[in-house]
Amino acid sequence: MSNRYLFVLIVFIVASHICLAQTGKVSFNADTVPSFPDPPAGFNVQRNNVPHGKLAVVQYDSKTLGKRREMSVYTPPGYSADKKYPVLYLLHGLGSDYRQWTEWCQADNIVDNLIADGKIQPVILVFPNCDSKLTVTDTATASRSGRADDFEGYRKPFEADLLKDIIPYIDSHYYTISDREHRAIAGLSMGGGQSLNIGLYNLGTFAYIGGFSSAPNTNMFGGMYTDVKFVPDIKTAQEKLKLLWVACGNKDGLFGISEKAHQYLNEIAVPHVWSVGTNGHDNTEWDRNLYLFSQHIFKR
């Protein structure tokens, strides 16, 4: 092969790759590519051959809200006073309640199976009512927070209830490791926005934060709170976060919210996981992310 022919061939190959790359920029966005393989079949199905944790409905008095409230708590198989456990707080979406994570999604099955397979350590799960309007005696759909009250129930009142009442209740009634390194918060949809908002402003309380299909209540990027910083203290976030998980399905109409958050985190150099699934705004995506997220927290 002559040198001239070799030169022409190399130029042709390089030019072809450049064209493909340029074409890709128009028709292909790397941010929409699935980040992890899908979980194995049956990952969220109750298995009869493994131990199961216990799910209990718990009532507590919220001094912050002046109401008697309700939540559910999952304790893992073998739960006892002989050891202490990390805690993952899982927040539900708009118009739902604490049961969404175990009745529509399958959080307890997922965690049972992961513990049985040795993929995570035993963990306590807490499912609060994330709408501060919900009480033990008033759970009617008509009473819930929404557009009529500008979603007030999902704002600061719930954050105060979580930080001042729910977490202290859990730490005083269960065998928990009550420090930030053993406390995580994550949520779906409206609860995803809440988790990012609350977690990033309370890094002294949470070391692990996850937003799954986060909704328009997400600070800065969701459209509701555009004047509120997403990350209030960049240096502290860089130093203290053990995991920040931003996730959404690429068929979700809210995808742009999480994508903008991810791109901004890249710009300010805050380490995070960008988890893209192939689903819409649905329980398949939320179960998937719980399966993945829970394997990245509380690492020994």
CSV table of C-alpha atoms in Angstrom, one decimal:
chain,number,residue,atom,x,y,z
A,1,MET,CA,0.0,0.0,0.0
A,2,SER,CA,1.5,3.4,-1.0
A,3,ASN,CA,1.9,6.2,1.5
A,4,ARG,CA,-0.4,8.4,-0.5
A,5,TYR,CA,-3.2,5.8,-0.5
A,6,LEU,CA,-2.7,5.1,3.2
A,7,PHE,CA,-3.0,8.9,3.9
A,8,VAL,CA,-6.2,9.2,1.9
A,9,LEU,CA,-7.7,6.1,3.7
A,10,ILE,CA,-6.9,7.6,7.1
A,11,VAL,CA,-8.5,10.9,6.2
A,12,PHE,CA,-11.6,9.2,4.9
A,13,ILE,CA,-12.0,7.1,8.2
A,14,VAL,CA,-11.4,10.2,10.4
A,15,ALA,CA,-13.9,12.3,8.3
A,16,SER,CA,-16.5,9.5,8.5
A,17,HIS,CA,-16.2,9.4,12.3
A,18,ILE,CA,-16.5,13.2,12.5
A,19,CYS,CA,-19.7,13.0,10.4
A,20,LEU,CA,-21.1,10.3,12.6
A,21,ALA,CA,-20.4,12.3,15.7
A,22,GLN,CA,-22.0,15.4,14.3
A,23,THR,CA,-25.0,13.5,13.2
A,24,GLY,CA,-25.2,12.0,16.7
A,25,LYS,CA,-25.3,15.5,18.3
A,26,VAL,CA,-28.5,16.2,16.4
A,27,SER,CA,-30.3,12.9,16.9
A,28,PHE,CA,-28.8,11.5,20.1
A,29,ASN,CA,-28.5,12.9,23.6
A,30,ALA,CA,-26.2,11.0,25.9
A,31,ASP,CA,-28.2,12.1,28.9
A,32,THR,CA,-31.1,9.9,27.7
A,33,VAL,CA,-29.2,6.7,27.5
A,34,PRO,CA,-30.1,4.0,30.2
A,35,SER,CA,-27.4,4.2,32.8
A,36,PHE,CA,-27.7,0.7,34.4
A,37,PRO,CA,-29.1,-2.6,33.2
A,38,ASP,CA,-32.6,-3.4,34.3
A,39,PRO,CA,-32.9,-5.4,37.6
A,40,PRO,CA,-33.3,-9.2,37.2
A,41,ALA,CA,-36.8,-10.7,36.7
A,42,GLY,CA,-38.7,-11.1,39.9
A,43,PHE,CA,-36.6,-8.6,41.8
A,44,ASN,CA,-39.7,-7.0,43.3
A,45,VAL,CA,-41.8,-10.1,43.8
A,46,GLN,CA,-42.3,-11.7,47.2
A,47,ARG,CA,-40.3,-14.9,47.4
A,48,ASN,CA,-41.5,-17.6,49.7
A,49,ASN,CA,-38.1,-19.1,50.2
A,50,VAL,CA,-36.6,-16.0,51.9
A,51,PRO,CA,-37.3,-14.3,55.3
A,52,HIS,CA,-39.6,-11.3,55.3
A,53,GLY,CA,-39.5,-8.1,57.2
A,54,LYS,CA,-42.4,-6.7,59.1
A,55,LEU,CA,-44.5,-3.7,58.0
A,56,ALA,CA,-46.4,-1.9,60.7
A,57,VAL,CA,-48.6,1.2,60.7
A,58,VAL,CA,-47.4,3.7,63.4
A,59,GLN,CA,-49.2,6.7,64.8
A,60,TYR,CA,-47.3,9.6,66.4
A,61,ASP,CA,-48.1,13.1,67.7
A,62,SER,CA,-46.6,15.8,65.5
A,63,LYS,CA,-45.8,18.7,67.9
A,64,THR,CA,-44.7,20.7,64.9
A,65,LEU,CA,-48.1,20.4,63.1
A,66,GLY,CA,-50.3,20.0,66.2
A,67,LYS,CA,-51.8,16.8,64.7
A,68,ARG,CA,-51.8,13.1,65.2
A,69,ARG,CA,-50.2,11.5,62.2
A,70,GLU,CA,-49.6,8.2,60.6
A,71,MET,CA,-46.7,6.4,58.8
A,72,SER,CA,-45.6,2.9,58.2
A,73,VAL,CA,-42.3,1.3,59.2
A,74,TYR,CA,-40.5,-1.7,57.8
A,75,THR,CA,-38.2,-3.6,60.1
A,76,PRO,CA,-35.9,-6.2,58.4
A,77,PRO,CA,-35.9,-10.0,59.0
A,78,GLY,CA,-34.2,-10.7,62.3
A,79,TYR,CA,-34.7,-7.3,63.7
A,80,SER,CA,-33.7,-7.2,67.3
A,81,ALA,CA,-32.1,-5.2,70.1
A,82,ASP,CA,-28.9,-7.0,69.5
A,83,LYS,CA,-27.8,-4.6,66.8
A,84,LYS,CA,-28.6,-1.2,65.4
A,85,TYR,CA,-29.8,-0.4,61.9
A,86,PRO,CA,-29.4,2.3,59.3
A,87,VAL,CA,-32.6,4.1,58.2
A,88,LEU,CA,-34.0,4.9,54.7
A,89,TYR,CA,-36.9,7.4,54.5
A,90,LEU,CA,-39.0,6.9,51.4
A,91,LEU,CA,-41.4,9.7,50.3
A,92,HIS,CA,-44.5,9.2,48.2
A,93,GLY,CA,-45.9,11.2,45.3
A,94,LEU,CA,-48.7,13.8,45.0
A,95,GLY,CA,-52.2,12.7,46.0
A,96,SER,CA,-51.0,9.5,47.5
A,97,ASP,CA,-49.9,8.5,51.1
A,98,TYR,CA,-47.4,6.3,52.9
A,99,ARG,CA,-48.9,3.2,51.3
A,100,GLN,CA,-47.7,4.0,47.8
A,101,TRP,CA,-44.3,2.6,48.3
A,102,THR,CA,-45.6,-0.8,49.4
A,103,GLU,CA,-48.9,-1.1,47.6
A,104,TRP,CA,-48.2,0.4,44.2
A,105,CYS,CA,-44.5,-0.1,44.4
A,106,GLN,CA,-43.0,-3.1,46.1
A,107,ALA,CA,-40.4,-1.6,48.5
A,108,ASP,CA,-40.6,-4.2,51.1
A,109,ASN,CA,-40.3,-7.1,48.6
A,110,ILE,CA,-37.3,-5.4,47.0
A,111,VAL,CA,-35.5,-5.0,50.3
A,112,ASP,CA,-36.4,-8.5,51.6
A,113,ASN,CA,-34.9,-10.0,48.4
A,114,LEU,CA,-31.8,-7.8,48.4
A,115,ILE,CA,-31.1,-8.7,52.1
A,116,ALA,CA,-31.6,-12.4,51.4
A,117,ASP,CA,-29.2,-12.3,48.5
A,118,GLY,CA,-26.6,-10.5,50.6
A,119,LYS,CA,-26.6,-7.4,48.4
A,120,ILE,CA,-27.5,-5.0,51.2
A,121,GLN,CA,-27.3,-5.0,54.9
A,122,PRO,CA,-30.6,-5.1,57.0
A,123,VAL,CA,-32.2,-1.6,57.0
A,124,ILE,CA,-35.2,0.1,58.5
A,125,LEU,CA,-37.5,1.7,56.0
A,126,VAL,CA,-39.8,4.6,57.0
A,127,PHE,CA,-42.8,5.7,54.9
A,128,PRO,CA,-44.2,9.0,56.1
A,129,ASN,CA,-47.3,10.8,55.0
A,130,CYS,CA,-45.5,13.5,53.0
A,131,ASP,CA,-48.6,15.8,52.8
A,132,SER,CA,-48.8,17.6,56.1
A,133,LYS,CA,-52.6,17.9,55.8
A,134,LEU,CA,-53.0,14.1,56.3
A,135,THR,CA,-53.9,13.1,59.8
A,136,VAL,CA,-55.0,9.9,61.4
A,137,THR,CA,-58.7,10.9,61.2
A,138,ASP,CA,-58.6,12.9,57.9
A,139,THR,CA,-57.3,11.0,54.9
A,140,ALA,CA,-60.0,12.0,52.5
A,141,THR,CA,-58.8,12.8,49.0
A,142,ALA,CA,-60.7,16.0,49.0
A,143,SER,CA,-58.8,17.2,52.1
A,144,ARG,CA,-55.4,16.7,50.5
A,145,SER,CA,-53.0,19.3,49.4
A,146,GLY,CA,-52.9,20.2,45.7
A,147,ARG,CA,-53.3,23.0,43.2
A,148,ALA,CA,-56.0,24.6,45.3
A,149,ASP,CA,-53.6,25.4,48.2
A,150,ASP,CA,-50.5,25.6,46.0
A,151,PHE,CA,-49.3,22.3,47.3
A,152,GLU,CA,-48.7,23.8,50.8
A,153,GLY,CA,-48.8,20.4,52.4
A,154,TYR,CA,-45.7,19.3,50.6
A,155,ARG,CA,-43.7,22.4,51.5
A,156,LYS,CA,-42.0,23.5,54.8
A,157,PRO,CA,-44.7,22.1,57.1
A,158,PHE,CA,-43.8,18.5,56.1
A,159,GLU,CA,-40.0,19.2,56.2
A,160,ALA,CA,-40.4,20.5,59.8
A,161,ASP,CA,-42.5,17.5,60.7
A,162,LEU,CA,-39.9,15.1,59.3
A,163,LEU,CA,-36.9,16.8,60.9
A,164,LYS,CA,-38.4,17.7,64.3
A,165,ASP,CA,-41.0,14.9,64.9
A,166,ILE,CA,-40.6,11.8,62.6
A,167,ILE,CA,-36.9,11.3,62.7
A,168,PRO,CA,-36.7,11.8,66.5
A,169,TYR,CA,-39.6,9.4,66.9
A,170,ILE,CA,-37.9,6.7,64.8
A,171,ASP,CA,-34.6,7.1,66.6
A,172,SER,CA,-36.3,6.9,70.0
A,173,HIS,CA,-38.6,3.9,69.2
A,174,TYR,CA,-36.4,1.8,67.0
A,175,TYR,CA,-32.8,0.4,67.2
A,176,THR,CA,-31.3,2.9,64.8
A,177,ILE,CA,-27.8,4.2,64.1
A,178,SER,CA,-28.8,7.8,64.6
A,179,ASP,CA,-26.2,9.7,62.6
A,180,ARG,CA,-26.1,11.2,59.1
A,181,GLU,CA,-23.9,8.4,57.8
A,182,HIS,CA,-26.6,5.9,58.5
A,183,ARG,CA,-29.6,8.0,57.3
A,184,ALA,CA,-30.9,8.3,53.8
A,185,ILE,CA,-33.8,10.0,52.1
A,186,ALA,CA,-35.3,9.3,48.7
A,187,GLY,CA,-38.7,9.7,47.0
A,188,LEU,CA,-40.7,9.4,43.9
A,189,SER,CA,-42.3,12.2,41.9
A,190,MET,CA,-43.4,14.9,44.4
A,191,GLY,CA,-41.5,12.9,47.0
A,192,GLY,CA,-38.5,13.0,44.8
A,193,GLY,CA,-38.6,16.8,44.7
A,194,GLN,CA,-39.1,16.8,48.5
A,195,SER,CA,-36.1,14.5,49.0
A,196,LEU,CA,-33.8,16.6,46.9
A,197,ASN,CA,-35.0,19.8,48.5
A,198,ILE,CA,-34.9,18.6,52.1
A,199,GLY,CA,-31.8,16.5,51.7
A,200,LEU,CA,-29.6,19.1,50.1
A,201,TYR,CA,-30.5,21.7,52.7
A,202,ASN,CA,-29.9,19.3,55.6
A,203,LEU,CA,-26.6,17.6,54.9
A,204,GLY,CA,-26.0,17.4,58.7
A,205,THR,CA,-29.0,15.0,58.8
A,206,PHE,CA,-28.7,13.0,55.6
A,207,ALA,CA,-25.6,11.6,53.9
A,208,TYR,CA,-27.5,9.8,51.0
A,209,ILE,CA,-30.2,11.5,48.9
A,210,GLY,CA,-32.2,10.2,46.0
A,211,GLY,CA,-34.8,11.8,43.7
A,212,PHE,CA,-36.7,9.5,41.4
A,213,SER,CA,-38.7,11.1,38.6
A,214,SER,CA,-38.7,14.3,40.6
A,215,ALA,CA,-41.7,16.6,40.1
A,216,PRO,CA,-42.2,20.4,39.5
A,217,ASN,CA,-41.6,21.0,43.2
A,218,THR,CA,-37.9,20.5,42.7
A,219,ASN,CA,-36.0,23.6,43.7
A,220,MET,CA,-34.6,25.7,40.8
A,221,PHE,CA,-35.5,23.3,38.0
A,222,GLY,CA,-39.1,22.2,38.5
A,223,GLY,CA,-40.8,25.4,37.7
A,224,MET,CA,-42.4,26.0,41.1
A,225,TYR,CA,-39.5,27.3,43.1
A,226,THR,CA,-37.2,28.8,40.4
A,227,ASP,CA,-35.8,31.3,42.8
A,228,VAL,CA,-34.6,28.7,45.4
A,229,LYS,CA,-31.1,27.4,45.0
A,230,PHE,CA,-30.8,23.7,44.2
A,231,VAL,CA,-27.6,23.3,46.2
A,232,PRO,CA,-27.3,26.0,48.8
A,233,ASP,CA,-23.7,25.2,49.8
A,234,ILE,CA,-21.7,23.7,47.0
A,235,LYS,CA,-18.5,23.2,49.0
A,236,THR,CA,-20.4,21.4,51.8
A,237,ALA,CA,-22.2,19.2,49.3
A,238,GLN,CA,-18.9,18.3,47.6
A,239,GLU,CA,-17.4,17.3,51.0
A,240,LYS,CA,-20.3,15.7,52.9
A,241,LEU,CA,-22.5,13.9,50.4
A,242,LYS,CA,-21.9,10.2,50.3
A,243,LEU,CA,-24.4,9.7,47.5
A,244,LEU,CA,-26.7,12.0,45.5
A,245,TRP,CA,-28.9,10.0,43.1
A,246,VAL,CA,-30.8,11.8,40.4
A,247,ALA,CA,-33.0,9.5,38.3
A,248,CYS,CA,-35.8,9.5,35.7
A,249,GLY,CA,-37.2,7.3,32.9
A,250,ASN,CA,-36.6,8.6,29.4
A,251,LYS,CA,-40.2,8.3,28.5
A,252,ASP,CA,-41.3,10.5,31.5
A,253,GLY,CA,-42.8,13.8,30.6
A,254,LEU,CA,-41.0,15.3,33.6
A,255,PHE,CA,-37.6,14.0,32.4
A,256,GLY,CA,-36.3,17.5,31.7
A,257,ILE,CA,-36.4,18.4,35.4
A,258,SER,CA,-34.1,15.7,36.5
A,259,GLU,CA,-31.9,16.2,33.4
A,260,LYS,CA,-31.4,19.9,34.2
A,261,ALA,CA,-30.5,19.0,37.8
A,262,HIS,CA,-28.0,16.5,36.5
A,263,GLN,CA,-26.4,19.0,34.1
A,264,TYR,CA,-26.2,21.7,36.8
A,265,LEU,CA,-24.5,19.3,39.2
A,266,ASN,CA,-21.9,18.6,36.5
A,267,GLU,CA,-21.4,22.3,36.0
A,268,ILE,CA,-20.8,22.9,39.8
A,269,ALA,CA,-18.7,19.7,40.2
A,270,VAL,CA,-21.0,18.0,42.7
A,271,PRO,CA,-20.5,14.2,42.4
A,272,HIS,CA,-23.7,12.3,41.8
A,273,VAL,CA,-25.2,9.3,40.0
A,274,TRP,CA,-27.4,10.0,36.9
A,275,SER,CA,-29.7,7.1,36.6
A,276,VAL,CA,-31.8,7.0,33.4
A,277,GLY,CA,-34.3,4.2,32.9
A,278,THR,CA,-36.5,3.3,29.9
A,279,ASN,CA,-39.8,3.8,31.6
A,280,GLY,CA,-42.4,6.5,32.1
A,281,HIS,CA,-43.7,8.1,35.3
A,282,ASP,CA,-44.5,4.8,36.9
A,283,ASN,CA,-43.9,2.2,39.5
A,284,THR,CA,-41.6,0.2,37.2
A,285,GLU,CA,-39.1,3.1,37.2
A,286,TRP,CA,-39.4,3.7,40.9
A,287,ASP,CA,-39.0,0.0,41.9
A,288,ARG,CA,-36.0,-0.1,39.6
A,289,ASN,CA,-34.3,2.9,41.2
A,290,LEU,CA,-35.0,1.7,44.7
A,291,TYR,CA,-33.3,-1.6,43.8
A,292,LEU,CA,-30.3,0.3,42.5
A,293,PHE,CA,-30.1,3.1,45.0
A,294,SER,CA,-30.4,0.8,48.0
A,295,GLN,CA,-27.2,-1.1,46.9
A,296,HIS,CA,-25.2,2.1,46.9
A,297,ILE,CA,-26.0,3.3,50.4
A,298,PHE,CA,-24.8,2.3,53.9
A,299,LYS,CA,-21.7,0.6,52.4
A,300,ARG,CA,-19.7,-1.2,55.1
